[in-house]
XYZ file of C-alpha atoms in Angstrom:
373
model
C -9.813 -26.567 43.486
C -8.228 -28.138 40.313
C -5.435 -26.575 38.351
C -7.136 -26.439 35.647
C -9.975 -25.069 36.923
C -7.230 -22.261 37.741
C -6.272 -21.676 34.254
C -6.508 -18.357 32.192
C -7.929 -18.524 29.409
C -7.966 -15.766 26.855
C -8.945 -16.653 22.548
C -5.389 -15.164 20.784
C -3.724 -17.878 23.222
C -3.212 -21.430 23.240
C -4.579 -22.210 19.235
C -3.917 -25.030 17.615
C -0.786 -24.223 14.909
C -1.667 -23.529 11.931
C -0.809 -26.031 9.403
C 0.359 -26.178 5.968
C -2.822 -26.637 4.307
C -4.423 -23.570 5.882
C -1.335 -21.385 5.437
C -1.835 -22.365 1.770
C -4.906 -21.702 1.531
C -5.135 -18.533 2.886
C -2.763 -18.062 0.365
C -4.765 -18.898 -2.488
C -7.821 -16.245 -0.911
C -5.187 -13.712 -1.371
C -4.547 -14.850 -4.806
C -7.468 -14.725 -6.124
C -7.616 -10.924 -3.736
C -5.167 -10.281 -6.698
C -6.845 -12.105 -9.385
C -3.810 -13.889 -9.657
C -2.559 -16.409 -11.638
C 1.150 -15.757 -10.390
C 2.847 -18.012 -7.106
C 2.116 -16.249 -3.874
C 3.510 -15.868 -0.872
C 2.642 -14.971 2.300
C 5.838 -13.166 4.666
C 5.425 -13.613 7.876
C 6.510 -9.575 8.770
C 5.408 -5.539 7.494
C 4.820 -4.824 4.249
C 8.616 -3.518 4.988
C 9.704 -7.849 4.829
C 8.696 -8.291 1.665
C 9.425 -5.213 -0.743
C 13.031 -4.895 0.544
C 13.375 -8.824 0.170
C 11.606 -8.381 -3.569
C 14.006 -5.622 -4.531
C 17.185 -7.394 -2.783
C 16.316 -10.678 -5.279
C 16.837 -9.394 -8.586
C 18.172 -6.840 -7.807
C 22.542 -6.967 -8.789
C 25.122 -4.849 -9.854
C 24.020 -5.570 -13.372
C 20.722 -4.240 -12.764
C 19.670 -0.812 -14.123
C 16.881 0.391 -12.684
C 14.276 3.026 -13.166
C 12.691 4.520 -9.309
C 9.901 6.235 -10.366
C 9.991 9.006 -6.846
C 5.996 10.544 -6.349
C 6.380 10.021 -2.381
C 8.586 8.513 0.128
C 8.696 5.490 -0.510
C 9.858 5.910 -4.060
C 12.675 7.299 -2.190
C 13.490 4.130 -0.084
C 13.724 2.043 -3.103
C 16.390 4.087 -5.023
C 18.291 3.136 -1.742
C 17.960 -0.497 -1.740
C 18.677 -0.538 -5.544
C 22.286 1.437 -4.518
C 23.109 -0.955 -1.985
C 22.454 -2.917 -4.671
C 24.439 -2.349 -6.482
C 22.020 -1.840 -9.049
C 22.531 1.388 -11.499
C 19.565 3.695 -10.269
C 17.850 6.180 -12.887
C 15.482 8.617 -10.788
C 12.124 9.837 -11.997
C 10.751 12.037 -9.502
C 7.755 13.895 -9.833
C 6.560 16.933 -7.377
C 3.794 14.773 -4.942
C 1.198 16.907 -5.916
C 1.126 14.417 -9.228
C 1.125 11.250 -10.746
C 3.745 10.286 -12.808
C 2.783 10.044 -16.282
C 3.415 6.072 -18.739
C 4.258 9.312 -21.500
C 7.394 10.128 -18.664
C 8.430 6.867 -18.192
C 8.238 5.686 -22.650
C 10.551 9.424 -22.578
C 12.704 7.112 -19.782
C 13.014 3.516 -21.137
C 13.389 5.564 -23.863
C 16.490 7.678 -22.900
C 17.929 4.262 -21.140
C 17.082 1.733 -23.111
C 19.567 -0.695 -21.087
C 17.111 -0.553 -17.966
C 15.791 -4.092 -17.058
C 14.175 -2.898 -14.106
C 11.248 -0.141 -12.990
C 9.782 -0.075 -9.670
C 6.445 2.157 -9.082
C 4.025 2.449 -5.689
C 0.692 3.101 -7.111
C -0.248 5.153 -3.695
C 1.603 7.034 -1.751
C -0.901 7.310 1.515
C 1.577 9.540 2.388
C 1.067 11.671 -0.364
C -2.382 11.376 -1.218
C -1.595 10.396 -5.302
C -2.012 7.025 -7.535
C -0.452 6.520 -10.150
C -2.221 5.210 -13.448
C -0.767 1.407 -13.425
C -2.205 0.102 -15.972
C -0.467 2.672 -18.569
C 2.786 2.676 -16.739
C 2.496 -1.761 -17.191
C 1.886 -1.077 -20.311
C 5.320 0.473 -21.367
C 7.217 -1.535 -18.928
C 5.812 -4.648 -21.034
C 6.500 -2.927 -24.874
C 10.171 -2.463 -23.429
C 10.706 -5.983 -21.657
C 11.594 -4.624 -18.029
C 10.973 -6.554 -14.697
C 7.923 -4.400 -12.874
C 8.032 -4.552 -8.962
C 5.177 -2.803 -7.824
C 4.272 -1.353 -4.396
C 0.423 -1.725 -3.387
C 0.814 -1.862 -0.490
C -1.684 1.208 0.269
C -4.120 0.420 -2.385
C -5.386 -3.250 -2.203
C -8.987 -2.586 -1.513
C -8.925 0.277 -2.555
C -8.923 0.284 -6.114
C -7.538 -2.656 -8.286
C -4.138 -3.463 -8.142
C -4.066 -6.397 -11.263
C -0.691 -7.972 -11.253
C -1.838 -10.146 -13.773
C -3.515 -7.835 -16.709
C -1.100 -5.004 -16.527
C 2.228 -7.173 -16.588
C 3.818 -6.675 -13.131
C 6.174 -9.089 -11.885
C 6.394 -8.573 -8.781
C 3.775 -7.055 -6.408
C 3.770 -6.091 -2.764
C 0.617 -5.859 -0.593
C 0.227 -4.904 3.343
C -3.357 -5.538 4.856
C -3.174 -2.718 7.532
C -4.415 -0.073 4.950
C -7.517 -0.234 2.624
C -8.186 -4.145 3.832
C -8.843 -3.429 7.272
C -6.649 -6.233 8.784
C -3.245 -6.858 10.047
C -0.274 -5.023 9.621
C 2.427 -7.797 10.712
C 1.512 -9.619 7.397
C 2.274 -9.048 4.009
C 2.920 -11.157 0.207
C 3.906 -10.372 -2.822
C 2.834 -12.432 -6.060
C 5.807 -13.153 -8.195
C 6.142 -13.850 -12.092
C 8.136 -16.831 -13.747
C 10.308 -14.102 -14.573
C 11.222 -12.556 -11.269
C 11.719 -16.147 -10.386
C 14.428 -16.893 -13.040
C 16.002 -13.358 -12.158
C 16.462 -14.136 -8.322
C 17.590 -18.000 -9.193
C 20.827 -15.741 -11.412
C 20.991 -13.037 -9.204
C 24.515 -14.213 -7.156
C 23.016 -11.448 -4.924
C 19.987 -12.937 -3.882
C 19.838 -13.273 0.428
C 19.620 -17.302 0.893
C 18.673 -19.113 4.207
C 18.001 -15.023 5.170
C 14.580 -13.084 6.675
C 14.485 -11.716 3.288
C 15.365 -15.108 0.648
C 12.100 -14.688 -1.045
C 13.985 -17.697 -3.528
C 13.914 -19.764 -0.005
C 10.378 -19.927 0.085
C 10.467 -20.785 -3.976
C 12.666 -23.598 -3.088
C 11.918 -25.289 0.127
C 7.437 -23.860 -0.146
C 6.391 -23.337 -3.044
C 8.255 -25.988 -5.832
C 8.202 -28.795 -2.280
C 4.071 -28.783 -3.232
C 3.082 -25.902 -0.384
C 3.334 -29.249 2.038
C 5.740 -27.787 4.465
C 6.279 -24.425 6.505
C 10.117 -22.407 6.614
C 9.192 -21.190 9.676
C 6.156 -21.372 12.488
C 4.069 -18.396 11.206
C 2.875 -15.681 12.306
C -1.053 -17.384 13.584
C -2.893 -14.611 15.110
C -1.682 -12.144 11.937
C -2.266 -15.297 9.632
C -6.125 -15.286 11.117
C -6.394 -12.098 10.921
C -5.848 -12.036 7.356
C -7.576 -15.023 7.083
C -10.668 -12.365 8.419
C -9.786 -9.823 6.655
C -10.261 -11.428 3.170
C -13.568 -13.126 4.512
C -14.964 -9.882 5.055
C -14.425 -8.788 2.231
C -15.359 -10.824 0.585
C -18.586 -10.716 1.946
C -18.850 -7.192 1.513
C -17.668 -7.848 -1.768
C -14.570 -6.192 -3.238
C -16.347 -4.101 -5.494
C -18.463 -2.540 -3.170
C -14.814 -2.371 -0.704
C -13.524 0.060 -3.293
C -15.799 1.596 -4.168
C -16.775 3.231 -0.048
C -13.293 3.917 -0.535
C -13.861 5.940 -3.661
C -16.469 7.772 -2.046
C -14.124 8.547 0.891
C -11.862 10.227 -0.691
C -14.074 12.174 -3.414
C -16.696 13.308 -0.101
C -13.938 14.267 1.710
C -12.189 16.305 -1.489
C -15.535 17.822 -2.182
C -16.001 18.613 1.925
C -12.772 20.346 2.290
C -13.088 22.420 -0.579
C -16.525 23.882 0.870
C -15.898 23.845 4.348
C -13.103 26.890 3.259
C -10.740 28.244 5.760
C -7.849 28.133 3.697
C -8.012 24.253 3.008
C -7.169 22.836 -0.399
C -6.837 19.662 -1.711
C -2.612 19.000 -1.322
C -2.998 16.867 -4.751
C -3.950 18.657 -7.467
C -6.159 16.841 -10.149
C -8.887 14.450 -8.430
C -7.838 11.967 -11.306
C -4.925 11.821 -9.620
C -5.201 11.254 -5.831
C -5.976 8.025 -4.010
C -8.804 6.846 -2.808
C -6.886 5.581 0.415
C -6.393 9.265 1.227
C -6.695 12.701 0.411
C -3.960 15.132 1.451
C -5.097 17.923 2.416
C -2.707 22.371 2.246
C -3.333 24.282 5.047
C -3.615 27.688 5.132
C -1.095 30.499 4.855
C 0.354 30.891 8.019
C -0.963 28.647 9.085
C 0.748 24.942 10.274
C -0.838 21.690 9.875
C 0.467 20.135 13.088
C -1.170 22.096 14.775
C -4.050 21.803 13.307
C -4.520 18.098 13.177
C -3.514 18.589 17.508
C -6.426 20.731 18.423
C -8.881 18.607 15.769
C -7.709 15.348 17.665
C -8.196 16.936 20.927
C -12.311 16.926 20.322
C -11.427 13.250 19.555
C -8.274 11.332 19.525
C -9.660 8.528 17.540
C -9.695 10.283 13.944
C -7.674 8.994 11.230
C -5.948 12.335 10.654
C -2.555 13.425 11.221
C 0.082 15.763 9.782
C 2.167 15.727 6.919
C 5.951 13.801 8.007
C 9.399 15.431 7.460
C 9.117 19.143 5.553
C 5.727 18.335 4.908
C 5.079 18.580 8.918
C 3.592 21.586 8.449
C 1.682 22.586 5.337
C -0.058 19.031 4.749
C -2.614 17.525 6.563
C -3.946 14.197 5.784
C -6.944 12.406 6.457
C -7.006 8.965 6.503
C -10.312 7.201 5.198
C -8.793 3.319 4.366
C -10.290 0.382 5.783
C -13.066 0.598 8.422
C -12.891 4.198 8.747
C -13.745 4.584 4.957
C -17.536 5.758 5.931
C -19.494 9.216 5.211
C -19.644 9.219 9.231
C -15.540 9.154 9.966
C -15.717 12.011 6.568
C -18.141 14.330 8.999
C -16.637 14.016 11.637
C -12.895 14.835 10.115
C -14.152 18.008 8.058
C -15.904 19.290 11.017
C -12.636 18.291 13.631
C -11.133 19.970 11.165
C -13.403 23.022 10.951
C -13.958 24.237 14.584
C -9.408 23.963 13.692
C -9.384 26.079 11.658
C -12.005 28.802 13.410
C -10.042 28.423 16.773
C -7.491 30.025 14.629
C -8.729 32.577 13.348
C -9.986 31.292 9.709
C -13.824 31.268 8.875
C -15.012 28.010 7.665
C -18.950 26.636 6.351
C -18.963 23.702 8.373
C -22.998 23.665 7.230
C -21.625 23.341 3.865
C -18.842 20.891 4.317
C -21.524 19.128 5.437
C -23.898 19.380 2.236
C -21.084 18.559 -0.274
C -20.348 15.270 2.096
C -23.803 14.098 2.244
C -24.490 15.053 -2.052
C -21.278 13.174 -2.943
C -21.436 9.855 -1.359
C -25.267 10.202 -2.575
Protein backbone atom coordinates (compact mmCIF):
# COMPACT_ATOMS: atom_id res chain seq x y z
CA UNK A 1 0.00 0.00 0.00
CA UNK A 2 1.45 3.36 -1.02
CA UNK A 3 2.23 6.10 1.45
CA UNK A 4 -0.32 8.30 -0.33
CA UNK A 5 -3.15 5.83 0.18
CA UNK A 6 -2.45 5.78 3.91
CA UNK A 7 -2.86 9.56 4.21
CA UNK A 8 -5.81 10.64 6.34
CA UNK A 9 -7.96 13.26 4.64
CA UNK A 10 -10.38 15.64 6.28
CA UNK A 11 -12.35 18.57 4.84
CA UNK A 12 -10.92 20.90 7.51
CA UNK A 13 -7.31 20.02 6.75
CA UNK A 14 -4.78 20.55 3.96
CA UNK A 15 -6.68 23.43 2.40
CA UNK A 16 -5.00 25.79 -0.03
CA UNK A 17 -3.89 29.08 1.60
CA UNK A 18 -6.44 31.87 1.59
CA UNK A 19 -5.28 34.55 -0.84
CA UNK A 20 -5.35 38.27 -0.18
CA UNK A 21 -7.84 38.67 -3.03
CA UNK A 22 -10.16 36.08 -1.48
CA UNK A 23 -9.84 37.76 1.94
CA UNK A 24 -10.68 41.15 0.37
CA UNK A 25 -13.71 39.71 -1.42
CA UNK A 26 -15.11 38.49 1.91
CA UNK A 27 -14.57 41.96 3.38
CA UNK A 28 -16.51 43.39 0.45
CA UNK A 29 -19.43 41.04 1.14
CA UNK A 30 -19.47 42.10 4.79
CA UNK A 31 -19.43 45.76 3.71
CA UNK A 32 -22.48 45.12 1.52
CA UNK A 33 -24.21 43.45 4.47
CA UNK A 34 -23.67 46.71 6.39
CA UNK A 35 -24.60 48.92 3.41
CA UNK A 36 -21.41 50.87 4.11
CA UNK A 37 -18.87 52.71 2.00
CA UNK A 38 -16.51 52.86 4.98
CA UNK A 39 -13.42 50.68 5.21
CA UNK A 40 -14.27 47.26 6.63
CA UNK A 41 -11.54 45.25 8.33
CA UNK A 42 -12.12 41.59 9.17
CA UNK A 43 -10.24 40.84 12.37
CA UNK A 44 -8.91 37.42 13.20
CA UNK A 45 -10.55 36.72 16.52
CA UNK A 46 -13.81 36.90 18.43
CA UNK A 47 -15.52 40.30 18.48
CA UNK A 48 -13.86 41.36 21.74
CA UNK A 49 -10.72 41.88 19.63
CA UNK A 50 -12.03 44.76 17.46
CA UNK A 51 -14.24 46.04 20.29
CA UNK A 52 -11.18 46.60 22.45
CA UNK A 53 -8.92 47.57 19.57
CA UNK A 54 -11.31 50.30 18.40
CA UNK A 55 -11.49 51.86 21.86
CA UNK A 56 -7.75 51.71 22.51
CA UNK A 57 -7.10 53.10 19.04
CA UNK A 58 -9.30 56.17 19.40
CA UNK A 59 -9.41 56.96 23.14
CA UNK A 60 -6.74 58.45 25.37
CA UNK A 61 -6.09 60.92 28.19
CA UNK A 62 -7.60 63.75 26.14
CA UNK A 63 -10.85 61.87 25.48
CA UNK A 64 -14.11 62.63 27.26
CA UNK A 65 -16.44 59.69 26.66
CA UNK A 66 -20.14 59.17 27.18
CA UNK A 67 -20.48 55.45 27.88
CA UNK A 68 -24.04 54.16 27.68
CA UNK A 69 -24.71 51.16 29.91
CA UNK A 70 -27.74 49.00 29.15
CA UNK A 71 -26.06 45.70 30.02
CA UNK A 72 -22.73 44.08 30.89
CA UNK A 73 -20.86 45.05 27.72
CA UNK A 74 -21.39 48.73 28.35
CA UNK A 75 -19.73 48.23 31.71
CA UNK A 76 -16.76 46.59 30.01
CA UNK A 77 -16.37 49.45 27.54
CA UNK A 78 -16.24 51.93 30.43
CA UNK A 79 -13.42 49.93 32.01
CA UNK A 80 -11.42 49.97 28.77
CA UNK A 81 -11.97 53.71 28.30
CA UNK A 82 -10.77 54.48 31.83
CA UNK A 83 -7.78 52.21 31.30
CA UNK A 84 -6.89 54.37 28.26
CA UNK A 85 -6.92 57.45 30.48
CA UNK A 86 -10.19 58.83 29.17
CA UNK A 87 -12.61 60.81 31.31
CA UNK A 88 -15.77 58.68 31.33
CA UNK A 89 -19.34 59.78 31.98
CA UNK A 90 -21.53 56.70 32.41
CA UNK A 91 -25.16 56.89 31.32
CA UNK A 92 -26.71 53.83 32.92
CA UNK A 93 -30.35 52.83 32.51
CA UNK A 94 -32.19 49.88 34.06
CA UNK A 95 -31.49 46.66 32.17
CA UNK A 96 -35.23 46.09 31.61
CA UNK A 97 -35.42 49.12 29.31
CA UNK A 98 -33.50 50.93 26.59
CA UNK A 99 -31.71 54.26 26.52
CA UNK A 100 -33.43 57.10 24.65
CA UNK A 101 -32.06 59.74 22.31
CA UNK A 102 -33.37 62.37 24.72
CA UNK A 103 -31.28 60.91 27.55
CA UNK A 104 -28.20 60.97 25.33
CA UNK A 105 -28.95 64.55 24.25
CA UNK A 106 -29.29 65.65 27.88
CA UNK A 107 -25.97 64.01 28.79
CA UNK A 108 -24.20 65.69 25.87
CA UNK A 109 -25.68 69.06 26.83
CA UNK A 110 -24.56 68.62 30.44
CA UNK A 111 -21.04 67.63 29.36
CA UNK A 112 -20.25 69.55 26.15
CA UNK A 113 -16.64 68.30 26.16
CA UNK A 114 -17.78 64.77 25.25
CA UNK A 115 -16.05 63.71 22.02
CA UNK A 116 -16.68 59.94 22.09
CA UNK A 117 -19.92 57.98 22.58
CA UNK A 118 -19.99 54.21 23.11
CA UNK A 119 -23.18 52.19 22.81
CA UNK A 120 -24.31 48.59 22.52
CA UNK A 121 -27.03 48.14 19.91
CA UNK A 122 -28.65 44.91 21.19
CA UNK A 123 -27.71 43.48 24.57
CA UNK A 124 -28.26 39.74 24.19
CA UNK A 125 -27.45 39.30 27.88
CA UNK A 126 -30.33 41.49 29.03
CA UNK A 127 -32.63 41.26 26.01
CA UNK A 128 -32.91 44.96 25.20
CA UNK A 129 -32.12 46.93 22.05
CA UNK A 130 -31.36 50.62 21.69
CA UNK A 131 -32.68 53.09 19.05
CA UNK A 132 -29.40 53.68 17.27
CA UNK A 133 -30.78 55.73 14.37
CA UNK A 134 -32.21 58.38 16.72
CA UNK A 135 -29.17 58.33 18.99
CA UNK A 136 -26.85 58.61 16.00
CA UNK A 137 -28.57 61.79 14.89
CA UNK A 138 -28.02 63.33 18.33
CA UNK A 139 -24.37 62.25 18.43
CA UNK A 140 -23.77 63.58 14.92
CA UNK A 141 -25.22 66.97 15.86
CA UNK A 142 -22.87 67.11 18.84
CA UNK A 143 -19.87 66.10 16.72
CA UNK A 144 -18.65 63.20 18.86
CA UNK A 145 -17.13 60.00 17.50
CA UNK A 146 -19.75 57.23 17.61
CA UNK A 147 -18.70 53.68 18.56
CA UNK A 148 -21.27 50.88 18.26
CA UNK A 149 -21.26 47.26 19.34
CA UNK A 150 -23.57 45.57 16.80
CA UNK A 151 -22.31 42.04 17.46
CA UNK A 152 -25.68 40.69 18.55
CA UNK A 153 -27.88 42.83 16.33
CA UNK A 154 -26.35 42.22 12.90
CA UNK A 155 -28.67 39.88 11.03
CA UNK A 156 -31.49 40.31 13.53
CA UNK A 157 -32.30 43.97 12.89
CA UNK A 158 -31.02 46.76 10.62
CA UNK A 159 -27.41 47.84 11.15
CA UNK A 160 -26.59 50.88 9.00
CA UNK A 161 -23.38 52.62 10.06
CA UNK A 162 -23.35 55.14 7.19
CA UNK A 163 -26.99 56.18 7.55
CA UNK A 164 -26.69 56.39 11.34
CA UNK A 165 -23.37 58.24 11.49
CA UNK A 166 -21.52 55.38 13.22
CA UNK A 167 -17.74 55.82 13.07
CA UNK A 168 -16.77 52.42 14.49
CA UNK A 169 -19.24 49.58 14.03
CA UNK A 170 -18.16 46.17 15.32
CA UNK A 171 -19.94 42.98 14.30
CA UNK A 172 -19.52 39.27 14.96
CA UNK A 173 -20.95 36.34 13.06
CA UNK A 174 -21.77 33.96 15.88
CA UNK A 175 -25.22 35.19 16.86
CA UNK A 176 -27.97 36.23 14.43
CA UNK A 177 -25.75 35.67 11.41
CA UNK A 178 -25.45 32.01 12.39
CA UNK A 179 -21.74 31.93 11.59
CA UNK A 180 -18.37 31.33 13.25
CA UNK A 181 -17.28 32.87 16.54
CA UNK A 182 -13.57 33.11 15.72
CA UNK A 183 -13.74 35.99 13.26
CA UNK A 184 -15.26 39.49 13.43
CA UNK A 185 -15.26 42.80 11.60
CA UNK A 186 -15.30 46.55 12.12
CA UNK A 187 -16.28 49.35 9.78
CA UNK A 188 -14.16 52.46 10.26
CA UNK A 189 -14.99 56.00 9.13
CA UNK A 190 -12.39 58.48 7.90
CA UNK A 191 -12.94 60.46 11.13
CA UNK A 192 -12.12 57.38 13.19
CA UNK A 193 -8.97 56.65 11.19
CA UNK A 194 -7.87 60.26 11.68
CA UNK A 195 -8.51 60.00 15.44
CA UNK A 196 -6.37 56.87 15.61
CA UNK A 197 -3.56 58.40 13.58
CA UNK A 198 -3.48 61.38 15.97
CA UNK A 199 -3.56 59.20 19.09
CA UNK A 200 -0.04 58.52 20.43
CA UNK A 201 -1.44 55.74 22.60
CA UNK A 202 -3.05 53.82 19.75
CA UNK A 203 -1.74 50.24 19.64
CA UNK A 204 0.94 49.66 17.00
CA UNK A 205 2.67 46.41 15.97
CA UNK A 206 0.01 44.74 18.07
CA UNK A 207 -2.83 42.28 17.54
CA UNK A 208 -5.10 45.07 18.85
CA UNK A 209 -3.87 47.54 16.24
CA UNK A 210 -6.39 48.63 13.65
CA UNK A 211 -3.89 51.20 12.37
CA UNK A 212 -1.59 48.36 11.30
CA UNK A 213 -4.41 47.03 9.13
CA UNK A 214 -5.06 50.53 7.79
CA UNK A 215 -1.48 51.25 6.80
CA UNK A 216 -0.34 47.80 5.69
CA UNK A 217 -3.59 46.39 4.27
CA UNK A 218 -6.13 49.08 3.33
CA UNK A 219 -3.64 51.74 2.18
CA UNK A 220 -1.62 49.07 0.41
CA UNK A 221 -4.56 48.24 -1.83
CA UNK A 222 -5.35 45.03 0.09
CA UNK A 223 -2.56 43.13 -1.71
CA UNK A 224 -0.66 41.60 1.23
CA UNK A 225 -2.12 40.27 4.48
CA UNK A 226 -0.51 41.16 7.79
CA UNK A 227 -0.42 37.53 8.88
CA UNK A 228 -1.87 34.16 7.98
CA UNK A 229 -5.65 34.44 8.36
CA UNK A 230 -7.83 32.02 10.28
CA UNK A 231 -8.68 30.10 7.15
CA UNK A 232 -11.51 27.93 8.42
CA UNK A 233 -13.18 30.87 10.13
CA UNK A 234 -12.88 33.03 7.02
CA UNK A 235 -14.41 30.32 4.83
CA UNK A 236 -17.18 29.84 7.39
CA UNK A 237 -17.84 33.59 7.41
CA UNK A 238 -18.06 33.58 3.63
CA UNK A 239 -20.51 30.66 3.72
CA UNK A 240 -22.51 32.44 6.41
CA UNK A 241 -22.87 35.61 4.31
CA UNK A 242 -23.74 33.52 1.25
CA UNK A 243 -26.52 31.85 3.24
CA UNK A 244 -27.88 35.21 4.36
CA UNK A 245 -27.78 36.45 0.77
CA UNK A 246 -29.62 33.31 -0.32
CA UNK A 247 -32.40 33.72 2.23
CA UNK A 248 -32.40 37.50 1.91
CA UNK A 249 -31.35 39.82 4.74
CA UNK A 250 -34.88 41.17 5.13
CA UNK A 251 -36.21 37.62 5.50
CA UNK A 252 -33.53 36.77 8.08
CA UNK A 253 -34.43 39.85 10.11
CA UNK A 254 -38.15 39.11 9.81
CA UNK A 255 -37.54 35.59 11.11
CA UNK A 256 -35.76 36.99 14.18
CA UNK A 257 -38.52 39.54 14.78
CA UNK A 258 -41.13 36.77 14.60
CA UNK A 259 -39.16 34.61 17.01
CA UNK A 260 -38.95 37.45 19.53
CA UNK A 261 -42.62 38.42 19.28
CA UNK A 262 -43.75 34.79 19.46
CA UNK A 263 -41.54 34.03 22.47
CA UNK A 264 -42.81 37.06 24.32
CA UNK A 265 -46.47 36.29 23.57
CA UNK A 266 -46.03 32.60 24.28
CA UNK A 267 -44.38 33.24 27.64
CA UNK A 268 -47.23 35.54 28.70
CA UNK A 269 -49.81 32.96 27.63
CA UNK A 270 -47.89 30.17 29.35
CA UNK A 271 -48.36 31.80 32.72
CA UNK A 272 -46.73 30.16 35.69
CA UNK A 273 -45.50 33.56 36.78
CA UNK A 274 -43.20 34.14 33.81
CA UNK A 275 -43.03 37.77 32.64
CA UNK A 276 -41.01 39.54 29.95
CA UNK A 277 -37.92 40.99 31.62
CA UNK A 278 -37.83 43.94 29.19
CA UNK A 279 -41.03 45.84 29.94
CA UNK A 280 -41.85 47.32 26.54
CA UNK A 281 -41.94 45.23 23.37
CA UNK A 282 -40.33 48.07 21.40
CA UNK A 283 -37.27 47.88 23.68
CA UNK A 284 -36.97 44.09 23.32
CA UNK A 285 -34.16 42.74 21.15
CA UNK A 286 -35.06 40.38 18.30
CA UNK A 287 -31.97 38.30 19.01
CA UNK A 288 -32.98 37.03 22.47
CA UNK A 289 -35.95 37.24 24.83
CA UNK A 290 -35.33 37.55 28.56
CA UNK A 291 -37.96 36.38 31.04
CA UNK A 292 -38.39 37.13 34.74
CA UNK A 293 -39.22 34.04 36.80
CA UNK A 294 -41.99 33.98 39.45
CA UNK A 295 -41.27 34.97 43.02
CA UNK A 296 -39.67 32.15 44.95
CA UNK A 297 -38.37 30.40 41.82
CA UNK A 298 -34.72 30.10 40.83
CA UNK A 299 -33.99 30.72 37.15
CA UNK A 300 -30.92 28.48 37.19
CA UNK A 301 -32.91 25.60 38.62
CA UNK A 302 -35.73 26.04 36.11
CA UNK A 303 -33.30 26.16 33.19
CA UNK A 304 -31.57 23.05 34.51
CA UNK A 305 -34.86 21.17 34.62
CA UNK A 306 -35.80 22.35 31.12
CA UNK A 307 -32.44 21.32 29.67
CA UNK A 308 -32.55 17.94 31.37
CA UNK A 309 -35.37 17.04 28.98
CA UNK A 310 -33.72 18.62 25.92
CA UNK A 311 -30.11 19.76 26.46
CA UNK A 312 -29.73 21.44 23.06
CA UNK A 313 -32.40 24.08 23.65
CA UNK A 314 -31.02 27.66 23.57
CA UNK A 315 -31.97 28.40 27.18
CA UNK A 316 -29.65 29.94 29.77
CA UNK A 317 -30.06 31.62 33.12
CA UNK A 318 -29.05 35.25 33.44
CA UNK A 319 -25.44 36.05 34.26
CA UNK A 320 -24.08 37.22 37.58
CA UNK A 321 -26.68 38.82 39.83
CA UNK A 322 -29.42 37.90 37.34
CA UNK A 323 -28.79 34.15 37.58
CA UNK A 324 -31.70 33.59 39.96
CA UNK A 325 -34.28 35.90 38.42
CA UNK A 326 -33.79 35.83 34.64
CA UNK A 327 -34.08 33.22 31.90
CA UNK A 328 -32.81 33.99 28.42
CA UNK A 329 -34.19 32.37 25.27
CA UNK A 330 -31.48 32.78 22.63
CA UNK A 331 -33.56 32.58 19.45
CA UNK A 332 -30.88 33.70 17.04
CA UNK A 333 -29.31 32.32 13.89
CA UNK A 334 -30.54 28.78 13.17
CA UNK A 335 -32.60 28.89 16.39
CA UNK A 336 -34.83 31.72 15.15
CA UNK A 337 -37.57 29.27 14.16
CA UNK A 338 -41.10 28.55 15.28
CA UNK A 339 -40.15 25.00 16.24
CA UNK A 340 -37.39 26.15 18.59
CA UNK A 341 -39.70 28.72 20.22
CA UNK A 342 -42.39 26.06 20.75
CA UNK A 343 -39.83 23.66 22.24
CA UNK A 344 -38.32 26.26 24.58
CA UNK A 345 -41.70 27.29 25.98
CA UNK A 346 -42.84 23.69 26.33
CA UNK A 347 -39.68 22.82 28.28
CA UNK A 348 -40.01 25.88 30.49
CA UNK A 349 -43.68 25.08 31.06
CA UNK A 350 -42.83 21.54 32.13
CA UNK A 351 -40.15 22.83 34.50
CA UNK A 352 -42.54 25.37 36.03
CA UNK A 353 -45.26 22.72 36.42
CA UNK A 354 -42.79 20.39 38.12
CA UNK A 355 -42.05 23.19 40.57
CA UNK A 356 -45.75 23.58 41.33
CA UNK A 357 -46.60 26.59 39.16
CA UNK A 358 -49.80 26.36 37.10
CA UNK A 359 -49.14 26.71 33.36
CA UNK A 360 -51.15 26.68 30.14
CA UNK A 361 -49.07 24.78 27.60
CA UNK A 362 -51.80 24.78 24.98
CA UNK A 363 -52.35 28.52 25.43
CA UNK A 364 -48.65 29.13 24.87
CA UNK A 365 -48.68 26.98 21.76
CA UNK A 366 -51.63 28.88 20.33
CA UNK A 367 -50.07 32.25 21.09
CA UNK A 368 -46.84 31.33 19.29
CA UNK A 369 -48.76 30.06 16.27
CA UNK A 370 -50.97 33.15 16.12
CA UNK A 371 -48.06 35.59 16.35
CA UNK A 372 -45.87 33.75 13.87
CA UNK A 373 -48.69 33.51 11.35
